[in-house]
CSV table of C-alpha atoms in Angstrom, one decimal:
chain,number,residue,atom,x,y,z
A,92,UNK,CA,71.5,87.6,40.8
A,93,UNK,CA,71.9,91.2,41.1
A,94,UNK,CA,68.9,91.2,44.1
A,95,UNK,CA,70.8,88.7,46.2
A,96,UNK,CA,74.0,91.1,46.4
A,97,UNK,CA,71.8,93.9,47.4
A,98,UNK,CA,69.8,90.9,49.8
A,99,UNK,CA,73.0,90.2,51.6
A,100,UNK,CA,74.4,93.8,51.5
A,101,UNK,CA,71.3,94.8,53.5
A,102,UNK,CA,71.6,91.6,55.8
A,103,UNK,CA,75.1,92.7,56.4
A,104,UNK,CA,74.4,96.5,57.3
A,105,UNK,CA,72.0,95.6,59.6
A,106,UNK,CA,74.4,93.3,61.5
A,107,UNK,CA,76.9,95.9,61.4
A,108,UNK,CA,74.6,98.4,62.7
A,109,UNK,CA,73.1,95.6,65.7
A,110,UNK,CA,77.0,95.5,66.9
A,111,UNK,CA,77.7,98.8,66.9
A,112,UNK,CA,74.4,99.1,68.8
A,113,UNK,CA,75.7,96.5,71.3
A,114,UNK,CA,79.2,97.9,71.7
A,115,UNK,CA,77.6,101.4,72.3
A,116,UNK,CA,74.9,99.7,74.7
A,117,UNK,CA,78.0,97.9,76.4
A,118,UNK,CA,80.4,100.7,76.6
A,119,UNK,CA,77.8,103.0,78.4
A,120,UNK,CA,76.8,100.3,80.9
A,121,UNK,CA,80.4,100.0,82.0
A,122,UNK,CA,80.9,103.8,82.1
A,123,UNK,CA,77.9,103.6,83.9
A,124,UNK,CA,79.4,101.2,86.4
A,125,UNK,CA,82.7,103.0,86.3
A,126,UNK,CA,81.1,106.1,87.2
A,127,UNK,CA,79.0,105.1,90.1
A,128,UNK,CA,81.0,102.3,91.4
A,129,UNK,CA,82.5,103.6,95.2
A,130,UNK,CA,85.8,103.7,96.7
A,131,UNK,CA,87.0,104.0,99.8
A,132,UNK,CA,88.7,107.0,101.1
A,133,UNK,CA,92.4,105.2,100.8
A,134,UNK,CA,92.1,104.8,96.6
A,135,UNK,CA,91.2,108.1,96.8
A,136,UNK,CA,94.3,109.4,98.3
A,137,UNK,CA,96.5,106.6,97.1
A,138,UNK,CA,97.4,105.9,100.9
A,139,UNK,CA,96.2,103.3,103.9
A,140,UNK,CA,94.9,105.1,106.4
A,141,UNK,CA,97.3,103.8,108.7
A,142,UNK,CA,100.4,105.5,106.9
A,143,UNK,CA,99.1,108.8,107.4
A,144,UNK,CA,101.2,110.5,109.7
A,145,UNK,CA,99.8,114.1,109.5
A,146,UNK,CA,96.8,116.6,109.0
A,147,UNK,CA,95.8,119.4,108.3
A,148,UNK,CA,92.5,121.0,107.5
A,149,UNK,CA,90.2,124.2,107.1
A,150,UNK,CA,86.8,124.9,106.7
A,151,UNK,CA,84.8,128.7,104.9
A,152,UNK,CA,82.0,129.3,106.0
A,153,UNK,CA,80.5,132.3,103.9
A,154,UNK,CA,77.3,133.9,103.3
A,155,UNK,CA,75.2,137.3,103.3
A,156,UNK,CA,73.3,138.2,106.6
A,157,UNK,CA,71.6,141.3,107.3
A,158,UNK,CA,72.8,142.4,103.8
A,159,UNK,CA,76.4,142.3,104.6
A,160,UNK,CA,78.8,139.8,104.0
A,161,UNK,CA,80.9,137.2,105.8
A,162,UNK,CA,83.2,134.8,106.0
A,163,UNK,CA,84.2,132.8,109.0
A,164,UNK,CA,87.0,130.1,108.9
A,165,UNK,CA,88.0,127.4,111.2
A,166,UNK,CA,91.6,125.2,110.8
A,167,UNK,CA,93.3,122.4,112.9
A,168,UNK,CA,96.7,121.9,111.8
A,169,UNK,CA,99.6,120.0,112.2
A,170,UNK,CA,98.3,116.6,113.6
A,171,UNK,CA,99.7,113.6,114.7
A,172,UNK,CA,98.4,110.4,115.0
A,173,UNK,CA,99.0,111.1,118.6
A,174,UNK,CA,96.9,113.9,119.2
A,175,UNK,CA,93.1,114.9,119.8
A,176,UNK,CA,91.7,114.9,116.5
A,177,UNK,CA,93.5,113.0,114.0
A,178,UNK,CA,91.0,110.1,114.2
A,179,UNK,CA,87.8,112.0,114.9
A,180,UNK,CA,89.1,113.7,111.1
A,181,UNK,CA,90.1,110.6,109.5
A,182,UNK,CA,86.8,108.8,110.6
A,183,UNK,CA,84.8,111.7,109.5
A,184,UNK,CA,86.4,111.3,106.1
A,185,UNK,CA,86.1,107.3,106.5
A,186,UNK,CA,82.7,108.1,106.7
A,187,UNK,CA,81.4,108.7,103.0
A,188,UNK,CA,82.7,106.6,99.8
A,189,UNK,CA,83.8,107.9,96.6
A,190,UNK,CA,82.3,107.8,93.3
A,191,UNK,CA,84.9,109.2,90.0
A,192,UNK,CA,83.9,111.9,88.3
A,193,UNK,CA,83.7,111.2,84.2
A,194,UNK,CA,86.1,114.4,83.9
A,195,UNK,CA,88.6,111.6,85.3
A,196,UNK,CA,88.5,110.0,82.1
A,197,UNK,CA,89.7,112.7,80.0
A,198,UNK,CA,93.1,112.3,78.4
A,199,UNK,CA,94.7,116.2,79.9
A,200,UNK,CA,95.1,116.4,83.1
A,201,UNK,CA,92.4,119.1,85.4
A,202,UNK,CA,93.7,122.0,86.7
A,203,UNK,CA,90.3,123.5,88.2
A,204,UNK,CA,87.0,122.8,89.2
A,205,UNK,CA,84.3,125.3,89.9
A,206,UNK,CA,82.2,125.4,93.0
A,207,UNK,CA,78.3,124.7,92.9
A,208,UNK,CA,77.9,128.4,94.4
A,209,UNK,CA,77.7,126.7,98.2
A,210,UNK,CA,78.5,128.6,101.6
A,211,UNK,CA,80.7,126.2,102.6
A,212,UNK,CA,84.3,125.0,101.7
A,213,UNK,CA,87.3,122.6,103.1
A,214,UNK,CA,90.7,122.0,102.6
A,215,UNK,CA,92.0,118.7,104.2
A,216,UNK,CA,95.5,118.0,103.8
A,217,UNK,CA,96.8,114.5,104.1
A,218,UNK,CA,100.6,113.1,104.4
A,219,UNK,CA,102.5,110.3,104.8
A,220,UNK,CA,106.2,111.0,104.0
A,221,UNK,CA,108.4,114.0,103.3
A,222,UNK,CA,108.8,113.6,99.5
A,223,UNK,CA,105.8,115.8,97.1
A,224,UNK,CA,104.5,112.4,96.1
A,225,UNK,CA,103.5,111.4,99.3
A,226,UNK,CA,100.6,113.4,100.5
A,227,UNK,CA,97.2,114.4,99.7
A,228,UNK,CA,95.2,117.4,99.1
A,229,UNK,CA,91.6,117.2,99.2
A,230,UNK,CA,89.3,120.3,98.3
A,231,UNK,CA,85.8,120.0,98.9
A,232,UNK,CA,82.5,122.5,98.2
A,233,UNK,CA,78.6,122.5,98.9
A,234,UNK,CA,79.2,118.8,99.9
A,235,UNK,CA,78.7,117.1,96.4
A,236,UNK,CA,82.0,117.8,95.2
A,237,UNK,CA,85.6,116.9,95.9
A,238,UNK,CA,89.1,117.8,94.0
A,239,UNK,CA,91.9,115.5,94.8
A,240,UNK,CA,95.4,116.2,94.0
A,241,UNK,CA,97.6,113.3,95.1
A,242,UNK,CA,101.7,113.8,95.2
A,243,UNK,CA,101.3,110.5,93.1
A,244,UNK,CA,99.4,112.0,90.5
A,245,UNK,CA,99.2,114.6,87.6
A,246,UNK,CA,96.6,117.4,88.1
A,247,UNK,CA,93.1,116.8,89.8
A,248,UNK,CA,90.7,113.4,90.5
A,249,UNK,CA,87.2,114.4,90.8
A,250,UNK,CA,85.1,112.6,93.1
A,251,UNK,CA,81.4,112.6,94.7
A,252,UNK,CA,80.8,111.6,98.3
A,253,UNK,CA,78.3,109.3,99.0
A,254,UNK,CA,78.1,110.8,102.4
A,255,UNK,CA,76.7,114.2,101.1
A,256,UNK,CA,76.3,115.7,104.7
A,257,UNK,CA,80.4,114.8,105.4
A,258,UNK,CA,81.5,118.5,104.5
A,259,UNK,CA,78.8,119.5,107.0
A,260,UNK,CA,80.0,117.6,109.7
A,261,UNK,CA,83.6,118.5,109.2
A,262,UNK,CA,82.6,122.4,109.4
A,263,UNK,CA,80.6,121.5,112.7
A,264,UNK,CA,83.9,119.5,113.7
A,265,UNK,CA,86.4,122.4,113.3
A,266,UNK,CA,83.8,125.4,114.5
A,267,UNK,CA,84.0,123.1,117.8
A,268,UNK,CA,87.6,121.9,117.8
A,269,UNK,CA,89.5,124.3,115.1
A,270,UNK,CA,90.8,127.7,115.8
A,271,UNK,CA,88.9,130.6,114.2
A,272,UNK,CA,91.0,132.9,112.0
């Protein structure tokens, strides 16, 4: 008698342990999912494109040359939908997806995010009303990494284009377009 308790103790841990194998197995493969899953550039900024009613962005460039350093920057600022630039911007944006970040999922809110050491830097700022809550600023460096903070939102969204050369073309946009300071 006393080896069929043990039998069926056994039998039962090992069931135990194949569903908490599954959930485990089923958890990461939705993380998984969850993390790589894109978005378009309006969930990202909790706004339709077409309710954006201003813009305003600048681009670092910085770097070492000849053994001295530098730092160049390029802004556009204050545009309409109206004027030259607002939709070569948005479509440059429009051109790369979004994948979360799994810092997203953490219960406290992020206040910083540290740059991968790149040359290159942007600050794009989005809005659509004249309340806090409705506008956008997005923060991007190197190209692989973008810091959202959203008037809608506590603290920072971290994101990954899928378009990793969009920061590059950005910077070539506003070296063209933008005025130097």
């Amino acid at each position: 008698m006393a080896d069929k308790v043990t039998f069926d103790e056994d039998e039962s841990m090992k069931k135990r342990t194949a569903l908490l194998a599954a959930a485990v197995l089923i958890i990461a493969l939705l993380a998984g999912i969850w993390r790589v899953w894109p978005h378009l550039l309006s969930s990202v900024i909790c706004a339709e494109k077409s309710a954006v009613s201003g813009i305003a962005c600048s681009v670092c460039i910085f770097g070492v040359e000849n053994g001295k350093p530098y730092t160049n920057g390029y802004t556009l600022s204050e545009l309409s939908p109206q004027e030259d630039g607002f939709e070569e911007i948005m479509e440059i944006l429009e051109s790369s997806n979004y994948r979360r970040d799994f810092r997203n999922l953490l219960p406290w809110s992020i206040d910083s995010v540290g740059s991968d050491g790149a040359g290159l830097s942007a600050v794009v700022v989005l809005v659509w009303g004249s309340r806090a809550n409705e506008s956008c600023v997005m923060s991007m460096q190197g190209g692989n990494m973008i810091a959202v903070s959203s008037g809608a939102e506590s603290g920072l969204k971290v994101y990954h284009p899928t378009n990793r050369e969009m920061l590059n073309t950005l910077a070539e946009y506003l070296q063209t377009h933008g005025n130097k300071s």
